[in-house]
XYZ file of N, CA and C in Angstrom:
813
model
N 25.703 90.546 -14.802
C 25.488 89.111 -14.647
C 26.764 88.499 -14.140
N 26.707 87.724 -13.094
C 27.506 87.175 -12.723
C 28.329 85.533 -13.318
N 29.474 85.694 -13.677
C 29.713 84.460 -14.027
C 29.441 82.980 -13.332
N 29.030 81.941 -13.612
C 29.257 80.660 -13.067
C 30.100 80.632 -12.544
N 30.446 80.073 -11.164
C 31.492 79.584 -10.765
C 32.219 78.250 -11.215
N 33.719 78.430 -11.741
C 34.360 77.321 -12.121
C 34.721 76.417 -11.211
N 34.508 74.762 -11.127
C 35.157 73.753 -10.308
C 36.671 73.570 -10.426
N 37.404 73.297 -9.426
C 38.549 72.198 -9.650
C 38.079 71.318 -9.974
N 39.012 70.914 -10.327
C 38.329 69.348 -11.194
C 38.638 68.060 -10.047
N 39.402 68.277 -8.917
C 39.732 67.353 -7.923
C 38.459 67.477 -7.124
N 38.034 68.912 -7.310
C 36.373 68.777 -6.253
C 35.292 68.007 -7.227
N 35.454 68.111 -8.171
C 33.946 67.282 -9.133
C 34.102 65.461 -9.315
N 35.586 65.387 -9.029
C 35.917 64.045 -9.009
C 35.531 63.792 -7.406
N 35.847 64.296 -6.338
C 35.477 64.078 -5.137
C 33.461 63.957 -4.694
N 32.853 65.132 -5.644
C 31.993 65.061 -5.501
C 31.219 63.528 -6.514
N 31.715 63.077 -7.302
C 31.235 62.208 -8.120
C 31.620 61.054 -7.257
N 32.549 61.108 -6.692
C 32.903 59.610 -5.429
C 31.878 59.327 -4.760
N 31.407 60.610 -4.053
C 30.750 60.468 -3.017
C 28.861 59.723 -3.203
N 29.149 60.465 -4.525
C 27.434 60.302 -5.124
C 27.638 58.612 -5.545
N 27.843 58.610 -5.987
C 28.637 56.733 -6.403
C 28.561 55.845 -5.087
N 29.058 56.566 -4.274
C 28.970 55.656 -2.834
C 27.895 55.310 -2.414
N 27.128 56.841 -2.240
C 25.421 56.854 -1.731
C 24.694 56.206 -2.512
N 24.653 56.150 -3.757
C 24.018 54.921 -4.810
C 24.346 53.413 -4.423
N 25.620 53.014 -4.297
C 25.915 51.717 -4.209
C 25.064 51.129 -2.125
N 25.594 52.147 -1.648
C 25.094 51.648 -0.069
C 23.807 51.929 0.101
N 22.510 52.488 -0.583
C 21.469 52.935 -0.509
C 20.435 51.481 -0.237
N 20.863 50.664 -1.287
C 19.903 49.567 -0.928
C 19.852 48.518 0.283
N 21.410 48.591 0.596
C 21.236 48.245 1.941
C 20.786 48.992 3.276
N 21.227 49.592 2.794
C 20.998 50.961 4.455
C 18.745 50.736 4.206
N 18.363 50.594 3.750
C 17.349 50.333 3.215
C 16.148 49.520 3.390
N 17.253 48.227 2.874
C 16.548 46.804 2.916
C 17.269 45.959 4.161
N 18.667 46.216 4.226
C 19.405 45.858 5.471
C 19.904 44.846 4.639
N 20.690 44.392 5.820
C 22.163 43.021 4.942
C 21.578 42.225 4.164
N 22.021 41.976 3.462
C 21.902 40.728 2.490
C 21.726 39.312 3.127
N 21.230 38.433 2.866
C 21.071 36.815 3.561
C 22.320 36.403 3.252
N 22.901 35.637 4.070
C 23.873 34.890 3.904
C 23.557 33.343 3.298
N 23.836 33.145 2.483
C 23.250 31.644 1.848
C 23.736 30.445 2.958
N 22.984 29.639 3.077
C 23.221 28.411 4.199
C 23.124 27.301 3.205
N 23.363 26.352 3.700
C 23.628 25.035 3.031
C 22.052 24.830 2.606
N 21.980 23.524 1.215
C 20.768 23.657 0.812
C 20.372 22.373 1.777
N 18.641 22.824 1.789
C 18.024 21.474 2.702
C 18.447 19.969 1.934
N 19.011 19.238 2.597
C 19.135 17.563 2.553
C 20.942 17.791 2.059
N 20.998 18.594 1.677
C 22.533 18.546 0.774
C 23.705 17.969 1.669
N 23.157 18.111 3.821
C 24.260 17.952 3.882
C 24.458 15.734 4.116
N 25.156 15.872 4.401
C 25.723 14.283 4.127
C 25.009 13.791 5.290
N 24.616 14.241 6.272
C 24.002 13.532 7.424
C 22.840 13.547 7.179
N 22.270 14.112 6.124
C 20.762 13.821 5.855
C 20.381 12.914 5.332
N 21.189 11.999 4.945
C 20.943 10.903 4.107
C 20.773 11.204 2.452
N 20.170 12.361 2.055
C 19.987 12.859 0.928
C 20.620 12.424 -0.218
N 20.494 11.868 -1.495
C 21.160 11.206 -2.134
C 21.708 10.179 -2.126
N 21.376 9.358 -1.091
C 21.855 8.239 -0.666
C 21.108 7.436 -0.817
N 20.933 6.022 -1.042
C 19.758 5.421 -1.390
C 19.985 3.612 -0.892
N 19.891 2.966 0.287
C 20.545 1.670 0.074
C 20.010 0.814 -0.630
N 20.580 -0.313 -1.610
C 20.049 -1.186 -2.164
C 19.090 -2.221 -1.509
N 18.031 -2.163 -2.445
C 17.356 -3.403 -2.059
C 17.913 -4.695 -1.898
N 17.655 -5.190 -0.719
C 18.399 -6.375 -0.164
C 17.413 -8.082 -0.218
N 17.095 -8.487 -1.084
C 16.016 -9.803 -0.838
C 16.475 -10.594 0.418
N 14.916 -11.448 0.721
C 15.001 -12.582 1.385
C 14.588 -13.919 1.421
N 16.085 -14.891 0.844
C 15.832 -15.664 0.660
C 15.636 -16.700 1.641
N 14.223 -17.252 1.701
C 13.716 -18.134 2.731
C 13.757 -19.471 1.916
N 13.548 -20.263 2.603
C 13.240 -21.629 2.285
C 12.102 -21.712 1.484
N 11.721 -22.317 0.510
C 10.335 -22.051 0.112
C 9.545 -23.616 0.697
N 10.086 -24.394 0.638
C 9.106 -25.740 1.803
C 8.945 -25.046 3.407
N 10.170 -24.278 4.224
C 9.490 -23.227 5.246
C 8.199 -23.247 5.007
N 8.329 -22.031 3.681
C 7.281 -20.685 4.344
C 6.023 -21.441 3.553
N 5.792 -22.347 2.787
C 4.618 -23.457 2.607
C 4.060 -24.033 4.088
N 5.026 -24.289 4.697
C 4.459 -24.897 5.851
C 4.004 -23.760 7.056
N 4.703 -22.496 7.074
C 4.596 -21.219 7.694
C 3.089 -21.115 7.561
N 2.909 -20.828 6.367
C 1.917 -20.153 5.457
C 0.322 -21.315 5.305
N 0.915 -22.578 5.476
C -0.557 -23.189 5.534
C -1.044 -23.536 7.017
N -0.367 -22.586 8.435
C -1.027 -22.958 9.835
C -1.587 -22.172 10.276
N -2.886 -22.325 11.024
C -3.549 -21.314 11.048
C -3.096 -19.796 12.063
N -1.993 -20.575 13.023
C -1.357 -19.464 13.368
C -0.781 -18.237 12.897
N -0.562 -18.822 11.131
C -0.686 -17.600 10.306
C -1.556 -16.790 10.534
N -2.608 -17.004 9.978
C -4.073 -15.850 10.370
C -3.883 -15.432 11.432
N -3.560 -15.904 12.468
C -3.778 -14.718 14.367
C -2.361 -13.792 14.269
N -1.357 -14.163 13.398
C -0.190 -13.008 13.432
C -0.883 -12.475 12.397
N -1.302 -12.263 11.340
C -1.891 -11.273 10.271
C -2.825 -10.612 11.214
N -3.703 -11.136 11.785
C -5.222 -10.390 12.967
C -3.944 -9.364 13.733
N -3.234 -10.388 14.549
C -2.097 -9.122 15.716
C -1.765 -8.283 15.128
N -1.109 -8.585 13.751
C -0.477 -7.101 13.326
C -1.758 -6.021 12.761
N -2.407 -6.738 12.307
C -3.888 -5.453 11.938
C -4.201 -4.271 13.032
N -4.355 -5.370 14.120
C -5.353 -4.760 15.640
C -4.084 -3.909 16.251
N -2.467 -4.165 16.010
C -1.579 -3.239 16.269
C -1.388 -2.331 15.995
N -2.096 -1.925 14.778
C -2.104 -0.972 14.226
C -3.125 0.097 14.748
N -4.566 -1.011 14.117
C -5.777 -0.325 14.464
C -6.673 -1.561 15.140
N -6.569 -0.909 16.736
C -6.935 -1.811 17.461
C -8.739 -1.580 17.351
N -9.700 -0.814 16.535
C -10.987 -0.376 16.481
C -11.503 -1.743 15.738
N -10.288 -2.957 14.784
C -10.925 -3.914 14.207
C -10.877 -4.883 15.014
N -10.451 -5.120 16.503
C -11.443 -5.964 17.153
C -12.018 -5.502 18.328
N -12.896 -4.417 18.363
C -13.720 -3.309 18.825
C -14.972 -3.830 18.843
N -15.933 -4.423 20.082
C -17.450 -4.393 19.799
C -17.610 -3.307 18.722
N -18.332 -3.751 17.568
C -19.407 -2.813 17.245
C -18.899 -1.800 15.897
N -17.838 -2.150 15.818
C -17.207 -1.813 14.750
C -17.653 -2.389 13.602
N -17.733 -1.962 12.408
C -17.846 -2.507 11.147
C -16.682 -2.757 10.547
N -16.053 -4.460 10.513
C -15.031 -4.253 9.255
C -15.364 -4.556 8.002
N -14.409 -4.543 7.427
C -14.800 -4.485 5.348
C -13.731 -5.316 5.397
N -13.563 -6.187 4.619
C -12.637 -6.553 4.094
C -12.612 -6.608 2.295
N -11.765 -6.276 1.462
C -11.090 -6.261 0.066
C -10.514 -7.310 -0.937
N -11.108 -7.421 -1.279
C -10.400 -8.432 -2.302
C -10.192 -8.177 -4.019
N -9.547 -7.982 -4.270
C -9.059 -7.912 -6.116
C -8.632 -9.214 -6.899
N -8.517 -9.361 -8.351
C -8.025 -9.884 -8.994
C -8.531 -9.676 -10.057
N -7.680 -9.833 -11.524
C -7.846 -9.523 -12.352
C -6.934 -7.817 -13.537
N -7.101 -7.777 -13.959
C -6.698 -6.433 -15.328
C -7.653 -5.462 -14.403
N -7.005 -4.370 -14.150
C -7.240 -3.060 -13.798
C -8.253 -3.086 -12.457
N -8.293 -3.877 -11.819
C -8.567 -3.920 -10.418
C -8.473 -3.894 -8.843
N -7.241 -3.513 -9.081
C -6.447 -3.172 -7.693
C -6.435 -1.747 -7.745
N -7.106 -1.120 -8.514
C -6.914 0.689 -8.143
C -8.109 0.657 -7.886
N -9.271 0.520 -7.767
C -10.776 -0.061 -7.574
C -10.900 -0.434 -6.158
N -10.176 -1.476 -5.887
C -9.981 -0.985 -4.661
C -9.874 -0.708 -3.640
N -8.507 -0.213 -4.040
C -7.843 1.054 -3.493
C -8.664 1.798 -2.763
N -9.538 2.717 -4.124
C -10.798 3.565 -4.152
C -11.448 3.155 -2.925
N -11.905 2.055 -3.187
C -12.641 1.882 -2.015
C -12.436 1.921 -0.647
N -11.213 1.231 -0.267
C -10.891 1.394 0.852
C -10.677 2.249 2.358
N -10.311 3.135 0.960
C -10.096 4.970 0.815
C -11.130 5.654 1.543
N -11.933 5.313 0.755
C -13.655 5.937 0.981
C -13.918 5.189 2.153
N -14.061 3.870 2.308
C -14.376 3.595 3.525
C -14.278 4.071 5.179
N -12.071 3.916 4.581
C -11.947 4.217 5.592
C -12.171 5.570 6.392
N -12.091 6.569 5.119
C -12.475 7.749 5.741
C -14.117 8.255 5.952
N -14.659 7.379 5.979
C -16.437 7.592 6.379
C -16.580 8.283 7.761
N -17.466 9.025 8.052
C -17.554 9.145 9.365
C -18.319 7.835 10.267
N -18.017 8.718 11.373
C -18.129 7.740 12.770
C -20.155 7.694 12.673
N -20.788 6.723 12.842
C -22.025 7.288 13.033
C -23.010 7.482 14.065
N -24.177 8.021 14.194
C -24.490 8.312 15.304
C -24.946 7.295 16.284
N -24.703 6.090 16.234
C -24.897 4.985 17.380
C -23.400 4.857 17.261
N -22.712 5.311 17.151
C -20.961 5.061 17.374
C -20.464 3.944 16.662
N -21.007 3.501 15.479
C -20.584 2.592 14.609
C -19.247 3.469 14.120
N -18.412 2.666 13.929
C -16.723 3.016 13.113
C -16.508 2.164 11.728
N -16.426 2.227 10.839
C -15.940 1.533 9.185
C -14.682 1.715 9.557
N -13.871 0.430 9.120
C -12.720 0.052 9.013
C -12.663 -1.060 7.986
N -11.743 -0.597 6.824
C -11.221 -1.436 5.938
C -9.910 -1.913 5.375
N -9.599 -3.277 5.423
C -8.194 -3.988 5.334
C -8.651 -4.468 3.660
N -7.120 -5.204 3.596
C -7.055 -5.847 2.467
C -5.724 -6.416 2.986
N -5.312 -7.740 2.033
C -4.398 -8.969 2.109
C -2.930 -8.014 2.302
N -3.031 -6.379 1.852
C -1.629 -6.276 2.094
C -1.740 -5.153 3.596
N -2.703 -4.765 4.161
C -2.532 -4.371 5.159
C -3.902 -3.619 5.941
N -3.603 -2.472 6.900
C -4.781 -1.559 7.579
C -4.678 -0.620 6.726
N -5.673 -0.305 6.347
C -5.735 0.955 4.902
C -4.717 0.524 3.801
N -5.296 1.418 2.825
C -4.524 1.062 1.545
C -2.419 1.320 1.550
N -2.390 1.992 3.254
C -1.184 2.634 2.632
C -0.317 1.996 3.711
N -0.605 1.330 4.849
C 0.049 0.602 6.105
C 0.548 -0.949 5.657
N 1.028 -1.506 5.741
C 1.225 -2.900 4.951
C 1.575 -3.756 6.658
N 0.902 -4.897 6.846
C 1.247 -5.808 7.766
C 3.085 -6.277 7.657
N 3.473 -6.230 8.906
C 4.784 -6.805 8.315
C 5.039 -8.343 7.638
N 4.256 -9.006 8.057
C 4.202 -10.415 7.441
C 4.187 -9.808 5.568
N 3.499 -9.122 5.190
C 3.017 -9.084 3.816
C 4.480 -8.497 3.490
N 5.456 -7.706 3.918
C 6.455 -6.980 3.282
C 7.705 -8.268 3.734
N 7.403 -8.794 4.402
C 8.150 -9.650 3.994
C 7.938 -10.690 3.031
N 6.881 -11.223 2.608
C 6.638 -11.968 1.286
C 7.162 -11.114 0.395
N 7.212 -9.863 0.104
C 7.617 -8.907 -0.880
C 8.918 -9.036 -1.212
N 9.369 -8.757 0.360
C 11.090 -9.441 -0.203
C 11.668 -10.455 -0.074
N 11.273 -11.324 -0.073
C 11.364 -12.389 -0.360
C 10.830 -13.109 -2.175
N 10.423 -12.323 -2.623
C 10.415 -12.017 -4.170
C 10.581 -13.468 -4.703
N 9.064 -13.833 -4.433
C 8.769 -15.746 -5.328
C 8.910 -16.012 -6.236
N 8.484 -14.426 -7.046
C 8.267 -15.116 -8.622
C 9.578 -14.907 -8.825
N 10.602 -13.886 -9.206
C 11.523 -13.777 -9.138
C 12.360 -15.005 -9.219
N 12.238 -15.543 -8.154
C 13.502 -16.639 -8.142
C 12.626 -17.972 -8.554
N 11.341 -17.857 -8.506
C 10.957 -19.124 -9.390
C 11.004 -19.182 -11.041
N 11.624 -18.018 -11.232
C 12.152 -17.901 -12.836
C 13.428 -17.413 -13.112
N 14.690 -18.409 -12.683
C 15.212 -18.182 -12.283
C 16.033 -18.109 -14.125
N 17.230 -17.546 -14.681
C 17.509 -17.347 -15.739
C 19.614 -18.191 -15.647
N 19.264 -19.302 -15.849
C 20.626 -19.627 -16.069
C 21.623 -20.121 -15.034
N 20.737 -20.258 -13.644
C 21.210 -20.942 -12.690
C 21.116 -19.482 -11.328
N 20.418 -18.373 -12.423
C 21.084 -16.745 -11.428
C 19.963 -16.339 -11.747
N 18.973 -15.859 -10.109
C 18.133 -15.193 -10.328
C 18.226 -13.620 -10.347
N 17.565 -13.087 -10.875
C 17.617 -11.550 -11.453
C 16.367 -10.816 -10.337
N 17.168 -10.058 -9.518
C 15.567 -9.377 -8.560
C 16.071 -7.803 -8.511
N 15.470 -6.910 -8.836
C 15.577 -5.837 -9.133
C 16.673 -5.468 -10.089
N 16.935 -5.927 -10.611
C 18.240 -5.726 -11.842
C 19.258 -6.396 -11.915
N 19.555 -6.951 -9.714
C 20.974 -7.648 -9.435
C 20.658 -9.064 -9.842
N 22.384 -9.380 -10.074
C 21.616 -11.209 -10.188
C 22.009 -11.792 -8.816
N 21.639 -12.912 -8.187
C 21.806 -13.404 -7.151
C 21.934 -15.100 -7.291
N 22.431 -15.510 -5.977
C 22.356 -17.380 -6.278
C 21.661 -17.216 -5.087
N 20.502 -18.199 -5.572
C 19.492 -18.161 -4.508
C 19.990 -19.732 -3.948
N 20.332 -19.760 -2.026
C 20.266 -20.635 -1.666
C 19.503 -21.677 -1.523
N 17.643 -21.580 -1.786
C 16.809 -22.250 -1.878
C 16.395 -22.477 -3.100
N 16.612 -22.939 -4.163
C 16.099 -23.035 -5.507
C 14.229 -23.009 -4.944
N 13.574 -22.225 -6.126
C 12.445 -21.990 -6.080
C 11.540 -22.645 -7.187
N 10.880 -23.509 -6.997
C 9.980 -23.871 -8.304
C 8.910 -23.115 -8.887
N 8.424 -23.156 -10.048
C 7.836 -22.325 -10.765
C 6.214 -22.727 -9.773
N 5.558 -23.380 -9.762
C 4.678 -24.073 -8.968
C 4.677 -23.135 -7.594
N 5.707 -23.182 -6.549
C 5.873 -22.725 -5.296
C 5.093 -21.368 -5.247
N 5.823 -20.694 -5.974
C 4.849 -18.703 -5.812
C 3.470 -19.261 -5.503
N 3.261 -19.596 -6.902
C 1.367 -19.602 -6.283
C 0.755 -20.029 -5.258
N 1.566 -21.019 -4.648
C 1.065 -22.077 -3.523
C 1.457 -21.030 -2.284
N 2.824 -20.219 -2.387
C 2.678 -19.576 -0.822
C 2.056 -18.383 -0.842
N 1.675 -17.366 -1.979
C 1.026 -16.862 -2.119
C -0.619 -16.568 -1.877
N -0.882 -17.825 -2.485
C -1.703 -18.854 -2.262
C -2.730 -18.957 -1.126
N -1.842 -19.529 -0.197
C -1.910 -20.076 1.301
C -1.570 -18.803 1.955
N -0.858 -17.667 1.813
C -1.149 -16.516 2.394
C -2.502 -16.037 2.372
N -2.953 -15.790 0.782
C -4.459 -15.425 0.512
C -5.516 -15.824 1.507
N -5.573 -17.144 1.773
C -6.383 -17.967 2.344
C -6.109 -17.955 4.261
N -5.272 -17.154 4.545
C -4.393 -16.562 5.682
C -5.731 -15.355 5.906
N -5.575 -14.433 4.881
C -5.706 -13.253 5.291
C -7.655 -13.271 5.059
N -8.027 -14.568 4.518
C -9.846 -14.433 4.500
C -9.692 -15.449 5.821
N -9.306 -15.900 6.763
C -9.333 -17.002 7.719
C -9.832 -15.221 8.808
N -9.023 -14.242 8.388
C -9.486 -13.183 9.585
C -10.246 -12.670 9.760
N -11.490 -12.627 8.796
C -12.622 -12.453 9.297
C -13.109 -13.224 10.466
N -13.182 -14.499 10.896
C -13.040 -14.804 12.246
C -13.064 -14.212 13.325
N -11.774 -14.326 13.589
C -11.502 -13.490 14.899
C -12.463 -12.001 15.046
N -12.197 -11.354 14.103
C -12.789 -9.996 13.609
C -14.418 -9.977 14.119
N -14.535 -11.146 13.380
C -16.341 -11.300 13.431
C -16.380 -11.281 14.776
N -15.697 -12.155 15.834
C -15.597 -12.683 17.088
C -15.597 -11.559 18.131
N -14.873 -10.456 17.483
C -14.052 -9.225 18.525
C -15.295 -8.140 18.198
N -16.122 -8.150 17.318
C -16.496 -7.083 17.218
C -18.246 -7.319 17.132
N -18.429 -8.657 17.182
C -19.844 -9.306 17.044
C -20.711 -8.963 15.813
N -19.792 -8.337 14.671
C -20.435 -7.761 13.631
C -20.067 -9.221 12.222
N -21.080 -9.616 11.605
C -20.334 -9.988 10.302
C -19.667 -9.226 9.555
N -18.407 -9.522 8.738
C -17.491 -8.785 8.030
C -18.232 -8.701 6.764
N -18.193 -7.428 6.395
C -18.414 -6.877 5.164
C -17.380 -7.275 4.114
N -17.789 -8.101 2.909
C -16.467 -8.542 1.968
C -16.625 -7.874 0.436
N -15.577 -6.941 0.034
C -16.120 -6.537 -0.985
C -15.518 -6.906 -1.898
N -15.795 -7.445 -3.536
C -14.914 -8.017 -4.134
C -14.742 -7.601 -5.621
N -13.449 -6.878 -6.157
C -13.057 -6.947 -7.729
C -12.917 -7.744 -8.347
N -13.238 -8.724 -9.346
C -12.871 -9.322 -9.401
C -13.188 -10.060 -10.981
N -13.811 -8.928 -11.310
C -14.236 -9.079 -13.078
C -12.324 -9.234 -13.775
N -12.707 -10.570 -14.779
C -11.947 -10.627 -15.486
C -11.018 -11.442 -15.115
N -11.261 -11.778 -13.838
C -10.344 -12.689 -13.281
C -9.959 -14.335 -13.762
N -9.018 -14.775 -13.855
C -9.031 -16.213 -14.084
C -9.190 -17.318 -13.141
N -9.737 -18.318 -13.885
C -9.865 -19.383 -12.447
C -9.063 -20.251 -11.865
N -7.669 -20.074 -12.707
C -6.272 -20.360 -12.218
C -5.900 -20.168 -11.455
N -6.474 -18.522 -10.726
C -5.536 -17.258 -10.185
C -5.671 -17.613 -8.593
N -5.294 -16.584 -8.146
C -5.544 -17.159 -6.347
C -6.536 -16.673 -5.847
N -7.678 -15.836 -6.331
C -8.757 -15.538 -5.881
C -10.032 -16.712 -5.672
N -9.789 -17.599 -7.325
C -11.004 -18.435 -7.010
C -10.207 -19.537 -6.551
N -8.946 -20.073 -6.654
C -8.211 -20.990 -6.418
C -8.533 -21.315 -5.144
N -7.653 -19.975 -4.304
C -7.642 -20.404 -2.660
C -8.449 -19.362 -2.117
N -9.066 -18.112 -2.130
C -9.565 -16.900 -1.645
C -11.389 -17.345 -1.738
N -11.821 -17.613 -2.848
C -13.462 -18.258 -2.686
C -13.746 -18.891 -1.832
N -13.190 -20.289 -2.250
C -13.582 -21.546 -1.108
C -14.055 -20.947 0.385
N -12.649 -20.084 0.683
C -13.068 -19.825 2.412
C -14.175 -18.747 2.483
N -14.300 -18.259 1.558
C -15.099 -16.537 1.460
C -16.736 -18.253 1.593
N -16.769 -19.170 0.844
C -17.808 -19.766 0.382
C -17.957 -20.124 2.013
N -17.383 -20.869 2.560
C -17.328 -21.458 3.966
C -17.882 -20.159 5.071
N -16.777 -19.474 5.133
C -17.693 -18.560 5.533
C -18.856 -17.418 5.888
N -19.073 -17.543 4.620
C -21.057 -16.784 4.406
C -21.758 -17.986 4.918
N -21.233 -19.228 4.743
C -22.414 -20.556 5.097
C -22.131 -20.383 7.008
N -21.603 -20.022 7.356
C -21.632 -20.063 8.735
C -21.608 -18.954 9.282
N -21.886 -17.459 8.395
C -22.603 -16.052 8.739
C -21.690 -15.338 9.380
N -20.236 -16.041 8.559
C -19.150 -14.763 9.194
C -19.288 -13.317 8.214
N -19.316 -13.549 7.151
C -19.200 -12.719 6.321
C -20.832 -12.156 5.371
N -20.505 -11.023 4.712
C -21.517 -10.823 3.614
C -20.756 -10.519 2.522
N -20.622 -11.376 1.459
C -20.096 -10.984 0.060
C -20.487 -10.566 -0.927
N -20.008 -9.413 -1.410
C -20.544 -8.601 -2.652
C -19.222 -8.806 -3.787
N -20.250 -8.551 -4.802
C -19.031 -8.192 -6.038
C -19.119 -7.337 -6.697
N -18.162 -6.740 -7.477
C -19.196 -5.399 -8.282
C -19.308 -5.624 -9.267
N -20.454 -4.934 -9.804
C -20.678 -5.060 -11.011
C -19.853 -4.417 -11.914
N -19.253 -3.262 -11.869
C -18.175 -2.558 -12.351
C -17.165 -1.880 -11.889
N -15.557 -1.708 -12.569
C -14.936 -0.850 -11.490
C -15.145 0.182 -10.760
N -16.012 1.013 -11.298
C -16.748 1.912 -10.612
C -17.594 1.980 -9.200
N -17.746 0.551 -8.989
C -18.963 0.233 -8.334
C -18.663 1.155 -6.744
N -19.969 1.362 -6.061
C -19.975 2.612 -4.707
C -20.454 1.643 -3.690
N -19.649 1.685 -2.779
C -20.035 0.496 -1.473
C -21.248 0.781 -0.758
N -21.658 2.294 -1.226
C -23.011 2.774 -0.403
C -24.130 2.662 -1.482
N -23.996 1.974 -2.596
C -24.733 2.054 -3.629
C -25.185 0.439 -3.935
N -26.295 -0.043 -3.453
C -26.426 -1.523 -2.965
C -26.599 -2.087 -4.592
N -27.063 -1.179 -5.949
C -27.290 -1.896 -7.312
C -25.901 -2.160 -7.824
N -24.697 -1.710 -7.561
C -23.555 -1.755 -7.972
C -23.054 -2.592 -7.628
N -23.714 -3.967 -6.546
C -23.073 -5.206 -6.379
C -24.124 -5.718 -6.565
N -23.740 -7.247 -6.666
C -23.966 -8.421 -6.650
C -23.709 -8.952 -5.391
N -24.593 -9.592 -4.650
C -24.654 -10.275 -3.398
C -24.649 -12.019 -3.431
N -24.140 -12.559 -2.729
C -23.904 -13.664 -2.023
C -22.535 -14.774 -3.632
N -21.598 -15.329 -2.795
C -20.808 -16.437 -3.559
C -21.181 -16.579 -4.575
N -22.859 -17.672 -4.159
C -22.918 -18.036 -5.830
C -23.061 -17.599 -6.747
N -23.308 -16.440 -6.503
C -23.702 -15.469 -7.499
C -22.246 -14.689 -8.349
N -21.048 -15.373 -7.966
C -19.564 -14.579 -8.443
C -19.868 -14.940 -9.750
N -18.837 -13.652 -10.366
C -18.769 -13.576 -11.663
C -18.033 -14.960 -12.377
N -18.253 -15.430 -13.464
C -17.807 -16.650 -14.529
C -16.170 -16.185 -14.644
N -15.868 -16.647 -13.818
C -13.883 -16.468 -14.261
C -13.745 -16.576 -16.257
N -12.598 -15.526 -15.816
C -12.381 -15.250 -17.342
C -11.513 -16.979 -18.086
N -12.119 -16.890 -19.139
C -10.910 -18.357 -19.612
C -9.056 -18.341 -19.475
């Protein structure tokens, strides 16, 4: 029998290098290089990322935008900016809808609706559904007139705390002192802006406007029956419009028992 052959011990250390090596480089030779990490998305400074500018208000005159807000040239810049958007609402033959809310838990209602409307299909005599509301074309486009009432933030400075109004957290000195009274009135007179467009609408498209209305629970303080009825009332009497209300938030615009038809028939404002 032949003995084992004995190692140097400089060859078993050489051979243990080598095996060590082939282990460590195996997964690359393999999988291939490693990724080099790159900067993370938005992180770098030109992305704006983390950056956020402050909300900036605008303080207007509030006797202005009363007088802005009660000419009817209001309504044809609310119509321009609609039809700029979506020029199909003064389209022969189009169907518009128009939206109205007020009240506890009625502006997600709808929303809903609008939603649904707007995404209906086209139908087979080439009728198109299109539905607005006071803040814009679909639930998610806002007229620029309306984002500027936004910042311009009424109530805000018509409650004003100590001589310094408070609008998003900052305090400010508002150059126009604002009366508690004023919000509602330009608000108001916007409302009564944005039902004046069924008009034109009716005019451009030869269709009466479809009006659909939330409005359970509402008060008769508020700006729906205040300034938003009256004209909705004026115009069913002269066959611009058809007004519904629903009977519940739930209610389905293709579901004719879920409203209530014509003005007089609106719900008893809440006390």
């Amino acid at each position: 029998m032949t003995p084992p052959t004995i190692r140097p011990l400089w060859q078993s250390l050489a051979a243990g290098l080598i095996i060590l090596t082939i282990l460590i480089l195996a997964p690359a030779i393999l999988v291939g290089p490693a990724s080099v990490a790159g900067p993370v998305p938005g992180a770098d400074p030109a992305s704006g990322a983390g950056t956020c500018s402050p909300f900036i208000p605008v303080f207007t005159d509030p006797a202005a935008k009363i007088s802005d807000t009660s000419s009817p040239a209001f309504t044809m810049q609310l119509f321009g900016e609609a039809v700029a958007y979506e020029p199909l609402l003064a389209t022969p033959g189009t169907q518009v809808h128009m939206g109205y809310w007020s009240g506890p838990k009625n502006h997600g209602s709808l929303v809903v609706l609008l939603d649904t409307i707007n995404s209906a299909p086209v139908l087979e005599n080439g009728t198109s559904h299109k539905a607005i509301w006071d803040e814009g074309v679909t639930s998610s486009y806002q007229y620029p007139s309306y984002v500027t009432m936004q910042n311009e933030r009424w109530y805000e400075r018509g409650y004003p705390v100590n001589g310094t109004v408070i609008i998003m957290g900052r305090p400010y000195t508002d150059p126009y002192p604002v009366t508690r009274e004023q919000p509602d009135i330009i608000w108001g007179q916007y409302s009564q802006r944005y039902a004046w467009m069924a008009v034109p609408m009716y005019e451009a498209t030869k269709n009466p406007v479809n009006v659909w209305c939330y409005v359970e629970g509402a008060r008769a303080n508020r700006v729906f029956y205040t300034y938003e009825l009256p004209v909705l009332e004026e115009l069913e009497r002269d066959g611009v419009v058809t007004v519904r209300f629903a009977k519940q938030r739930t209610a389905d615009w293709t579901k004719p028992d879920d409203w209530i038809v014509g003005t007089a028939n609106a719900p008893v404002p809440a006390a």
